[in-house]
Amino acid sequence: MKIQPFTAEPIRWVSEQGEPLQPLPERYTPDFLRGLYRDMFRAREFDRKLITLLRQGRTSFYAQAHGMEATQVGLARACRAGHDWWWLYYRDHPIMLTLGVPMLQLISQIMGTSTDVCKGRQMPHHFSAPSHNVVSISSSIASQVPPATGTAMAQKYLGTDEITICTFGDGATSEGDWHAGINMAAVKRAPVMFVCENNQWAISTGVADQTASETIHIKARAYGMPGYYVDGNDVVAVLEVMSAVAERVRSGEGPAIVEALTYRVGSHSNADADAEKHYRTREEVEEWTSRDPLDRIEKLLAHLGSPVTAEEKEALAQEVNAEVSAAIEEAAASGTPSWDVMFHDIYAEQPPHLAEQEAYVRAEQEVGA
Amino acid sequence: MSLIAEEQMARSPEVSGETRTINLITAVTEALDEELTRDERVVVFGEDVGPRGGVFMATAGLTAKHGEHRVFNTPLSEAAIVGAAVGMAVRGMRPVAEIQFADYMGPAFDQILSQAAKMRYRSGGNDTAPLVIRTPSGGGVKGGHHHSQSPESYYVHMAGVQVVMPSTPYDAKGLLKSALRGEDPVIFFEPKRLYRAAKGEVPVQDYTVPIGKAALRREGSDLTLIGYGGVMPDVLDAAQALAAEGVQAEVLDLRSLMPWDKEAVLSSVAKTGRAVLVSEAPRTANFMGEVAYSIQEALFDSLLAPVLQVAGFDMPYPYVQDKIYLPSGNRIAAACVRALNY
């Protein structure tokens, strides 16, 4: 099937009952689908374990991606890991896990330990993976959009065959930086794929209070680029659409926007634990929980005669749990970065006034010791 | 916060008549609620301030009480929030724009710099923009650099906006009311680590606290400690520790940075001869540098020691080491000892 932009409804490949709505492309063997399922399952279990860590007080902040696994796994699988560049937003850990970023790296960041590549400088959930070309994440909404355009301009200038992927939520599309970055990308025909993970909630603000536009992807038309609309809970559709768009962008045809319609099943973060009490209904959450992306691929596998068994699921859960526990232990054992780390990396070379400030704290620390 | 610091901050000499004890965030909510009731030109808006009540619950219950046309959510755009508030204020309203964290004021910076701050001046005094921007600032909540910064000095430097930062419920309520009743744009920084930690008495009756006046938190004759915002409990802890050693520190809480109470500062330092200035904003080009300059300019001959600063360090606010970053009572007391032994 040729992937078309500006469809009225989200592109869907597999029905909510798990039946293919059109023939599956050749690569979707039961084994391949199982691989996608495993990635999604791993992300879901990661959230579950990390929320336990949070409840134990071993980290201070967590933003779960529950419900958004098909969008993020499909997107990560559509790009070239370790080759393409990523400007992500904070709720994107399933993308990073699928790209192959080690769990230890993510958990070290969340716990602020010595094994953290960011040296414990950012609040939890603001990852960075230089090994996988994932640029350090900022909390400041949509601030990643203009730089993503710049990275893509550099890729074009340098003559690489890399692309840049820039993700954001529905809320980000209201920021000025979003429009500025997207406009520039279109004018400069930069090889960047903008992906809106439309989970329908920006903390307590629903998407209807965010934009009067019928959808997000149609905004692309005004900027002079194609906009695609995909069912973000259908991992097959996501992978097919993202793959087609990524290759279009890679071939030099300029940027594109993809809107994946999904749902934030959990709260915004632990700082916002009572979403259903304050601003959305339990019925709405239940309706979307019934469209769970993992259920859909499980039903598809059953439909193809290769069901995921209870034993298989149990074994998978144990495997992920062991992986998370080992990473937590290793991170914790590495200890906390020493105090002087706070004085490094502010500039390439430490200027004299910071050397003075560091000496001041050293004297204080020595008295304390 | 130590019990003694809490007690000193709770007892304001300005409080009289019938009172109640509330915390700082409730003081903000009450000020908004009462001003919404008092003046129909007042509206309150920003990200998640509606039914959710704001991420810190500063606007809890206000939409239900005053209606969605007066307390409402906006799209996620700081530039649009502040810019819309400027336009409303020019057209005669009294908007309160909430920016969820002071760290997110970046996109609104141009609206503050080019529109709000210059409106009165560039229009020959004909157009004015009396809006209030409320925003939680400062560290101590394990927020890393995107949820902990103290950007007040940028705005002090921007002629045309008033800059306020209370540290007690009494001041928060009274200053927010003054901000809403005044004729200038006001940036109202709320030290988020004191939202629930700072408790104190507020009058039952309507009252205001004037912008531009410092509060005397403690009388003393040996040196003057000057601070504002989130560091005040630590400043008072330091003063208490010094008192145990027989040193009487006078403590001033600036409360307003623009305009600031130079008169109160100079009269105190003229009496004590020593000043230690405390803030958590990064040291270089920190507002306290201006306070130090003013002290030495006016009182050079009567100073007994150099004016000292205890400030944040010149770095993006760290996550793991935030306790080391913030001025502690011990660090403040050590600076005082240095001034006393000069």
XYZ file of C-alpha atoms in Angstrom:
711
model
C 0.000 0.000 0.000
C 1.320 3.435 -0.840
C 1.356 5.608 2.275
C -0.641 8.775 1.607
C -0.414 12.088 3.467
C -3.380 14.035 4.827
C -5.770 11.132 5.314
C -9.046 11.976 7.044
C -8.657 9.061 9.456
C -5.490 7.691 11.041
C -3.843 5.050 8.864
C -4.551 1.672 10.422
C -3.231 -1.762 9.439
C -4.575 -4.007 12.141
C -8.085 -3.732 13.595
C -8.674 -3.447 17.328
C -9.701 -7.095 17.184
C -6.243 -7.977 15.836
C -7.258 -8.691 12.242
C -5.238 -7.318 9.333
C -7.324 -4.742 7.454
C -5.097 -5.234 4.440
C -2.453 -7.825 3.662
C 0.576 -7.586 5.956
C 3.829 -6.751 4.157
C 6.144 -9.736 3.794
C 8.430 -8.935 6.715
C 5.634 -9.363 9.277
C 6.320 -12.998 10.062
C 5.259 -14.222 13.514
C 8.923 -14.022 14.568
C 9.246 -10.419 13.441
C 5.981 -9.474 15.151
C 7.187 -11.208 18.303
C 10.255 -8.995 18.225
C 8.028 -5.909 18.153
C 5.900 -7.361 20.912
C 8.987 -7.991 23.048
C 10.161 -4.393 22.645
C 6.748 -3.076 23.656
C 6.452 -5.508 26.553
C 9.935 -4.568 27.740
C 8.999 -0.875 27.773
C 5.784 -1.587 29.701
C 7.606 -3.663 32.303
C 10.325 -1.031 32.581
C 7.649 1.516 33.546
C 6.146 -0.861 36.070
C 9.470 -1.569 37.781
C 10.589 2.047 37.748
C 7.368 3.185 39.391
C 8.178 0.759 42.189
C 11.611 2.373 42.439
C 9.915 5.749 42.701
C 7.600 4.504 45.448
C 10.662 3.286 47.334
C 11.967 6.852 47.239
C 15.017 5.891 45.185
C 14.206 8.457 42.501
C 12.214 11.678 42.658
C 10.401 11.848 39.322
C 8.979 9.470 36.757
C 6.897 9.984 33.594
C 5.494 6.720 32.311
C 4.889 5.975 28.631
C 2.146 3.401 29.309
C -0.161 3.212 26.284
C 2.307 4.812 23.885
C 4.536 1.776 23.279
C 3.396 1.039 19.702
C 4.123 4.616 18.619
C 7.583 4.653 20.145
C 8.697 1.126 19.262
C 7.385 1.464 15.686
C 9.189 4.782 15.275
C 12.505 3.514 16.662
C 12.363 0.426 14.444
C 11.738 2.561 11.341
C 15.034 4.447 11.650
C 18.704 3.507 11.558
C 19.900 3.045 15.134
C 23.281 4.617 15.788
C 23.158 6.398 12.437
C 20.218 8.798 12.493
C 20.013 11.599 15.074
C 17.318 12.152 17.683
C 15.946 15.230 19.416
C 13.464 13.687 21.804
C 11.091 14.893 24.492
C 11.097 13.549 28.038
C 8.559 10.711 27.727
C 10.501 8.766 25.101
C 12.324 6.024 26.996
C 10.691 3.236 24.895
C 12.362 4.770 21.826
C 15.703 4.684 23.587
C 15.266 1.114 24.830
C 14.309 -0.010 21.312
C 17.329 1.751 19.811
C 19.450 -0.399 22.115
C 20.426 2.154 24.743
C 21.419 -0.008 27.727
C 18.967 -0.029 30.629
C 21.852 0.774 32.947
C 22.263 4.099 31.175
C 18.605 5.066 31.572
C 18.372 3.897 35.160
C 21.616 5.638 36.116
C 20.165 8.897 34.833
C 16.940 8.325 36.741
C 18.871 7.627 39.949
C 21.597 10.240 39.400
C 24.469 7.814 40.014
C 28.116 7.783 38.932
C 27.257 5.495 35.997
C 25.072 8.274 34.528
C 26.579 9.680 31.314
C 25.043 13.072 32.248
C 26.940 12.994 35.583
C 23.824 13.405 37.720
C 23.212 16.917 36.503
C 19.649 16.662 35.202
C 16.471 15.771 37.018
C 15.258 12.201 36.425
C 13.837 11.325 33.043
C 15.944 13.762 31.041
C 18.063 11.265 29.177
C 20.952 11.510 26.808
C 22.666 8.775 24.796
C 25.686 9.988 22.874
C 26.329 6.375 21.830
C 23.025 6.370 19.922
C 22.976 9.981 18.698
C 20.253 10.903 21.169
C 20.892 14.522 22.152
C 20.397 15.484 25.813
C 16.707 16.146 26.536
C 15.433 19.493 27.851
C 12.234 19.999 29.875
C 11.517 23.204 28.050
C 8.642 22.239 25.758
C 9.311 22.447 21.990
C 12.783 23.910 22.556
C 14.145 20.854 20.688
C 12.341 21.678 17.418
C 14.554 24.449 15.965
C 17.758 22.583 16.914
C 16.437 19.429 15.220
C 16.080 21.473 12.053
C 19.666 22.635 12.500
C 20.997 19.107 12.938
C 19.208 18.117 9.737
C 20.637 21.161 7.932
C 24.092 20.014 9.031
C 23.397 16.480 7.795
C 22.451 17.900 4.417
C 25.417 20.292 4.332
C 27.841 17.526 5.278
C 26.403 15.244 2.614
C 25.455 12.415 4.978
C 22.603 9.961 4.416
C 21.458 10.447 8.015
C 18.133 11.948 8.979
C 17.016 13.693 12.167
C 13.956 12.619 14.094
C 12.288 15.178 16.337
C 9.539 14.065 18.708
C 7.120 16.102 20.796
C 3.666 15.861 22.298
C 0.463 17.614 21.293
C 1.118 20.449 23.776
C 4.388 21.398 22.086
C 2.578 22.394 18.896
C 1.303 25.540 20.655
C 4.786 26.915 21.295
C 6.337 29.514 19.030
C 9.532 27.472 18.721
C 7.535 24.618 17.189
C 6.312 26.804 14.336
C 9.660 28.559 13.893
C 11.576 25.278 13.659
C 9.137 23.573 11.319
C 8.913 26.536 8.976
C 12.687 26.769 8.685
C 13.006 23.026 8.033
C 10.554 23.279 5.145
C 12.245 26.330 3.620
C 15.666 24.684 3.860
C 14.368 21.236 2.821
C 16.152 19.778 5.839
C 16.022 15.978 6.236
C 14.017 15.935 9.454
C 11.022 13.829 10.399
C 8.825 15.597 12.951
C 6.785 13.148 14.989
C 3.898 14.300 17.121
C 3.103 11.682 19.738
C -0.426 12.939 20.214
C -1.332 11.357 23.556
C -4.167 13.880 23.919
C -3.108 15.355 27.244
C -0.551 18.030 28.145
C -0.652 17.610 31.918
C -4.309 18.619 32.460
C -4.940 20.341 29.135
C -6.731 18.193 26.583
C -5.844 18.448 22.916
C -9.134 20.231 22.118
C -8.043 23.056 24.444
C -4.615 23.061 22.852
C -5.509 23.671 19.218
C -8.666 24.529 17.292
C -7.196 22.656 14.350
C -8.983 19.376 13.613
C -5.723 17.445 13.752
C -2.038 18.209 14.209
C -0.739 16.717 10.964
C -2.791 19.056 8.747
C -0.692 21.962 10.007
C 2.035 20.549 7.755
C 0.155 21.674 4.649
C 0.537 25.342 5.487
C 4.285 24.914 5.990
C 4.687 23.217 2.624
C 5.419 19.658 3.704
C 3.390 16.435 3.826
C 1.577 15.489 7.007
C 0.759 11.878 7.844
C -1.777 10.574 10.313
C -1.370 7.141 11.872
C -3.067 5.046 14.528
C -0.384 5.217 17.198
C -1.653 2.095 18.961
C -1.182 -0.064 15.852
C 2.492 -0.971 15.755
C 2.285 -2.324 12.192
C 0.756 0.892 10.876
C 3.260 2.986 12.826
C 6.233 1.017 11.533
C 4.961 1.124 7.934
C 4.170 4.848 7.962
C 7.352 5.857 9.804
C 9.491 3.687 7.495
C 7.970 5.197 4.368
C 8.303 8.751 5.681
C 11.850 8.220 6.970
C 12.974 6.974 3.570
C 11.196 9.848 1.831
C 13.010 12.315 4.088
C 16.303 10.444 3.562
C 15.911 10.621 -0.211
C 16.096 14.412 -0.116
C 12.439 15.282 -0.561
C 12.408 17.529 2.499
C 10.849 17.295 5.952
C 7.502 15.816 6.969
C 5.246 15.668 10.004
C 3.775 12.423 11.280
C 1.017 12.520 13.874
C 0.574 9.287 15.823
C -2.738 9.261 17.650
C -2.309 7.504 20.976
C -3.152 8.025 24.643
C -1.374 8.822 27.880
C -2.889 6.107 30.065
C -0.899 7.111 33.145
C -0.713 10.485 34.820
C 1.642 13.147 33.450
C 4.151 12.183 36.148
C 4.238 11.266 39.806
C 3.722 14.994 40.489
C 0.258 14.615 38.948
C -0.927 11.319 40.312
C -4.671 11.957 40.466
C -5.469 12.805 36.865
C -8.905 11.174 36.991
C -9.828 13.124 40.102
C -8.990 16.507 38.653
C -9.453 16.765 34.933
C -10.399 13.650 33.007
C -12.944 10.908 33.371
C -12.298 7.314 34.314
C -14.521 6.290 31.385
C -12.216 8.016 28.920
C -9.180 6.256 30.370
C -10.987 2.918 30.305
C -12.018 3.430 26.708
C -8.401 3.935 25.701
C -7.123 1.144 27.924
C -9.416 -1.147 25.947
C -7.459 -0.120 22.833
C -4.162 -1.163 24.381
C -1.348 -1.460 21.827
C 0.061 -4.636 23.413
C -3.355 -6.312 23.345
C -3.668 -5.514 19.674
C -0.416 -7.163 18.637
C -1.165 -10.129 20.900
C -4.518 -10.549 19.147
C -2.781 -10.285 15.783
C -0.313 -13.010 16.749
C -3.202 -15.213 17.888
C -5.007 -14.482 14.643
C -1.896 -15.592 12.732
C -1.908 -18.840 14.707
C 1.077 -17.981 16.885
C -0.424 -16.829 20.211
C 1.706 -15.493 23.034
C 1.288 -18.049 25.809
C 0.974 -17.253 29.483
C 4.275 -19.043 30.144
C 6.003 -17.021 27.454
C 4.714 -13.801 28.976
C 5.788 -14.848 32.445
C 9.267 -15.747 31.217
C 9.527 -12.416 29.408
C 8.424 -10.504 32.495
C 11.019 -12.301 34.595
C 13.712 -11.589 32.051
C 12.941 -7.855 31.992
C 12.591 -7.684 35.754
C 15.976 -9.324 36.191
C 17.483 -6.909 33.687
C 16.007 -3.882 35.480
C 17.015 -5.151 38.929
C 20.583 -5.804 37.803
C 20.778 -2.302 36.311
C 19.402 -0.730 39.504
C 21.968 -2.596 41.595
C 24.850 -1.730 39.339
C 23.809 1.930 39.220
C 23.377 2.117 43.008
C 26.728 0.406 43.598
C 28.498 3.056 41.538
C 27.554 5.678 44.144
C 26.760 9.355 43.745
C 28.967 11.602 41.613
C 31.406 13.523 43.811
C 30.512 17.113 44.667
C 33.168 18.661 42.409
C 31.375 17.349 39.299
C 29.030 20.316 39.666
C 31.895 22.641 38.739
C 32.867 20.863 35.517
C 31.574 21.137 31.938
C 30.254 24.655 32.348
C 32.809 25.794 29.772
C 35.441 23.852 27.822
C 38.021 25.302 30.197
C 37.188 26.356 33.726
C 37.453 30.142 34.034
C 39.186 31.633 37.109
C 36.017 32.725 38.889
C 34.683 29.149 38.861
C 38.021 27.804 40.066
C 37.641 30.203 43.007
C 34.099 29.021 43.695
C 35.222 25.389 43.530
C 38.057 26.069 45.978
C 35.550 27.708 48.320
C 33.326 24.610 48.374
C 36.406 22.349 48.701
C 37.441 24.193 51.854
C 33.892 23.864 53.165
C 33.809 20.141 52.358
C 37.154 19.563 54.074
C 35.919 21.237 57.250
C 32.790 19.100 57.036
C 34.889 15.919 56.630
C 13.545 25.125 58.389
C 14.353 25.290 62.099
C 11.547 25.942 64.535
C 13.092 29.237 65.522
C 13.313 30.445 61.922
C 9.736 29.356 61.421
C 8.634 31.296 64.460
C 10.492 34.419 63.411
C 9.025 34.319 59.934
C 5.542 33.659 61.255
C 5.589 36.674 63.548
C 5.540 39.788 61.477
C 5.439 43.058 63.426
C 3.070 44.374 60.768
C 0.366 41.833 61.593
C -2.365 43.201 63.829
C -6.013 42.495 64.571
C -7.616 39.125 64.069
C -5.368 36.649 62.256
C -5.241 33.110 60.866
C -2.231 30.871 60.172
C -1.789 29.702 56.577
C 1.047 28.569 54.326
C 2.568 30.487 51.433
C 0.712 28.719 48.633
C -2.620 29.289 50.377
C -1.699 32.946 50.712
C -1.294 33.121 46.938
C -4.629 31.360 46.388
C -6.400 33.667 48.830
C -4.955 36.806 47.252
C -6.135 35.679 43.812
C -9.521 34.637 45.144
C -10.104 37.911 46.977
C -8.933 40.064 44.066
C -11.104 38.084 41.630
C -14.028 38.850 43.933
C -13.110 42.476 44.437
C -12.317 43.482 40.860
C -14.060 42.046 37.815
C -11.178 43.158 35.577
C -9.005 40.443 37.146
C -8.579 37.192 35.234
C -6.153 34.339 35.950
C -4.768 32.045 33.274
C -1.895 29.832 32.206
C -1.055 26.177 31.706
C -3.142 23.838 33.895
C -4.425 26.618 36.171
C -8.077 25.674 35.475
C -9.756 22.535 36.868
C -6.366 21.019 37.758
C -5.652 24.068 39.943
C -2.073 24.530 38.711
C 0.792 22.098 39.187
C 1.357 23.450 42.713
C -2.390 23.943 43.330
C -2.053 27.735 43.627
C -5.322 28.185 41.730
C -7.183 25.250 43.327
C -10.931 25.810 43.336
C -10.805 29.172 41.583
C -12.344 28.019 38.295
C -15.220 26.395 40.173
C -15.798 29.549 42.195
C -15.245 32.303 39.624
C -16.061 30.562 36.353
C -14.102 29.409 33.355
C -14.244 32.841 31.757
C -12.120 34.216 34.607
C -9.761 31.359 35.571
C -8.775 29.287 32.583
C -6.294 27.030 30.846
C -4.395 28.203 27.806
C -2.483 26.439 25.060
C 1.045 25.523 26.061
C 2.773 28.732 24.999
C 4.472 31.081 27.427
C 4.825 33.736 24.709
C 1.085 33.606 24.054
C 0.230 33.632 27.774
C 2.340 36.698 28.572
C 1.622 38.405 25.243
C -2.122 37.975 25.717
C -1.824 39.352 29.244
C -0.052 42.435 27.844
C -2.862 42.998 25.351
C -5.555 42.541 27.994
C -3.791 44.924 30.363
C -3.483 47.556 27.632
C -7.239 47.232 27.078
C -8.004 47.883 30.726
C -7.983 44.467 32.386
C -5.898 43.163 35.290
C -4.598 39.811 34.060
C -2.585 37.376 36.160
C -0.507 35.159 33.894
C 0.932 32.031 35.491
C 4.142 30.634 34.045
C 4.374 27.092 35.365
C 8.045 27.368 36.348
C 10.293 30.454 36.162
C 12.627 28.207 34.155
C 10.051 28.300 31.338
C 9.865 32.069 30.968
C 12.302 31.912 28.053
C 9.687 31.869 25.282
C 7.917 34.818 26.971
C 11.105 36.837 27.405
C 10.549 38.940 24.300
C 6.978 39.742 25.315
C 8.272 40.980 28.673
C 11.317 42.779 27.260
C 9.824 44.355 24.140
C 6.185 44.785 25.112
C 5.415 44.810 28.850
C 8.547 46.595 30.082
C 8.524 49.321 27.451
C 4.804 49.974 26.980
C 4.477 52.999 29.233
C 7.750 54.555 28.079
C 7.393 54.037 24.360
C 3.798 55.285 24.286
C 4.645 58.518 26.040
C 2.831 57.256 29.117
C -0.446 56.697 27.255
C -0.526 52.898 27.124
C 0.174 50.842 30.205
C 0.415 47.121 30.849
C -0.401 46.439 34.515
C -0.202 42.661 34.313
C 1.132 40.281 36.937
C 3.262 37.289 35.976
C 3.268 34.737 38.790
C 5.891 32.039 38.642
C 7.462 29.525 41.044
C 11.233 29.862 41.203
C 14.289 28.684 43.075
C 15.712 25.330 44.075
C 15.529 22.766 46.819
C 12.885 20.512 45.283
C 15.163 18.088 43.399
C 14.157 19.692 40.116
C 17.498 19.899 38.304
C 18.212 22.888 36.112
C 14.866 23.110 34.345
C 12.847 23.375 37.567
C 15.123 25.188 40.034
C 16.580 28.349 38.574
C 16.512 31.841 40.049
C 16.309 34.156 37.038
C 15.205 37.320 38.876
C 18.315 39.316 38.002
C 17.468 39.243 34.258
C 14.206 40.997 34.978
C 15.608 43.504 37.469
C 17.934 44.607 34.690
C 14.997 45.181 32.353
C 13.777 48.681 33.224
C 9.996 48.937 33.318
C 8.937 45.833 35.243
C 8.677 45.497 38.990
C 10.198 42.377 40.537
C 8.928 40.910 43.784
C 9.770 37.771 45.779
C 8.028 37.139 49.114
C 9.211 34.628 51.703
C 6.251 34.596 54.103
C 2.514 34.020 53.676
C 1.827 37.541 54.967
C 4.055 39.092 52.325
C 2.899 36.775 49.553
C -0.720 37.722 50.047
C -0.125 41.417 50.647
C 2.389 41.869 47.832
C 0.284 39.980 45.297
C -2.628 42.276 46.112
C -0.409 45.329 45.690
C 0.829 43.941 42.382
C -2.748 43.559 41.160
C -3.771 47.001 42.343
C -0.679 48.746 40.957
C -0.166 50.373 37.585
C 3.010 48.609 36.433
C 3.815 45.130 35.160
C 5.006 42.940 38.032
C 6.946 39.698 37.938
C 5.989 37.861 41.078
C 8.473 35.102 41.908
C 7.234 32.520 44.393
C 9.981 30.529 46.189
C 8.571 27.065 45.573
C 10.422 25.304 48.385
C 8.592 27.552 50.847
C 5.124 26.960 49.367
C 4.181 24.580 52.134
C 7.172 25.006 54.468
C 6.514 28.687 55.207
C 3.555 29.114 57.549
C 2.505 32.311 59.216
C -0.226 34.620 60.349
C -2.260 36.749 57.987
C -4.930 39.251 58.985
C -8.530 38.252 58.428
C -9.153 41.759 57.069
C -8.070 42.942 53.636
C -4.513 44.348 53.639
C -1.649 45.036 51.255
C 2.146 45.077 51.549
C 3.783 47.890 49.590
C 6.117 46.947 46.741
C 9.603 48.344 47.320
C 9.761 48.041 51.120
C 12.013 45.595 52.970
C 10.910 43.793 56.142
C 12.973 43.782 59.318
C 12.993 40.143 60.462
C 15.333 40.510 63.411
C 17.023 43.411 65.144
C 20.745 43.376 65.850
C 23.753 45.634 66.122
C 26.781 43.578 65.016
C 26.109 43.003 61.337
C 23.306 43.098 58.781
C 22.172 39.984 56.945
C 20.191 40.782 53.816
C 18.307 38.215 51.754
C 15.068 37.493 49.916
C 12.944 34.547 48.850
C 13.824 30.902 49.483
C 17.019 31.583 51.446
C 15.292 33.506 54.260
C 14.807 30.532 56.633
C 18.528 29.736 56.273
C 19.437 33.372 56.856
C 17.422 33.317 60.083
C 19.006 30.024 61.108
C 22.424 31.620 60.656
C 21.363 34.627 62.723
C 20.166 32.287 65.467
C 23.434 30.335 65.427
C 25.373 33.603 65.717
C 23.173 34.725 68.609
C 24.203 31.582 70.483
C 27.790 32.868 70.127
C 26.816 36.316 71.368
C 26.644 38.012 67.975
C 23.491 40.005 67.235
C 22.706 40.038 63.525
C 20.084 42.298 62.061
C 18.099 40.540 59.330
C 16.400 42.287 56.421
C 14.162 40.555 53.893
C 14.154 42.671 50.738
C 10.821 41.237 49.456
C 11.026 43.547 46.401
C 14.037 43.724 44.105
C 12.692 46.376 41.752
C 12.176 48.844 43.216
C 14.264 47.902 46.253
C 14.477 49.417 49.699
C 17.863 51.097 49.607
C 16.954 53.297 52.542
C 16.312 50.354 54.871
C 19.524 48.654 53.778
C 21.687 51.746 54.218
C 20.250 52.678 57.591
C 20.830 49.171 58.927
C 24.384 48.885 57.595
C 25.176 52.399 58.808
C 24.304 51.096 62.287
C 26.117 47.725 62.126
C 29.060 48.481 59.802
C 28.964 45.022 58.251
C 26.771 43.449 55.581
C 26.409 39.882 54.302
C 24.136 39.534 51.276
C 22.452 36.193 50.638
C 20.699 34.853 47.561
C 20.631 31.592 45.624
C 20.880 33.102 42.145
C 24.246 32.592 40.415
C 26.828 34.974 41.779
C 27.965 36.885 38.685
C 25.706 39.836 37.837
C 23.493 38.774 40.741
C 21.177 41.564 41.933
C 23.003 41.584 45.284
C 26.034 42.987 43.452
C 24.011 46.186 43.040
C 23.137 46.188 46.739
C 26.836 45.792 47.602
C 27.759 48.621 45.263
C 25.185 50.920 46.841
C 26.407 50.107 50.353
C 30.056 50.842 49.598
C 29.170 53.976 47.661
C 27.166 55.461 50.526
C 28.902 54.020 53.582
C 32.545 53.469 52.604
C 33.875 55.367 55.608
C 31.767 53.569 58.174
C 32.217 49.993 56.959
C 34.084 47.718 59.368
C 34.482 44.878 56.847
C 34.083 44.284 53.123
C 30.514 43.642 52.053
C 30.265 39.874 51.473
C 27.963 37.795 49.315
C 26.765 34.234 49.756
C 25.158 33.278 46.471
C 24.567 30.421 44.080
C 27.476 29.336 41.927
C 27.922 30.320 38.284
C 26.559 27.120 36.815
C 23.372 25.579 35.519
C 21.540 24.461 38.671
C 22.797 20.933 39.488
C 20.578 17.970 40.357
C 22.490 15.599 42.634
C 24.395 18.359 44.451
C 21.549 20.787 45.010
C 22.138 20.816 48.768
C 25.728 21.923 48.174
C 24.609 24.520 45.669
C 22.114 26.259 47.959
C 23.399 28.661 50.640
C 23.082 26.791 53.940
C 22.784 28.313 57.380
C 26.366 27.174 58.073
C 27.705 28.780 54.915
C 25.933 32.034 55.745
C 27.179 31.968 59.343
C 30.738 31.336 58.122
C 30.552 34.443 55.916
C 29.320 36.432 58.924
C 32.250 35.202 60.998
C 34.594 36.306 58.220
C 33.031 39.766 58.247
C 33.222 39.945 62.043
C 36.875 38.872 62.144
C 38.004 41.232 59.403
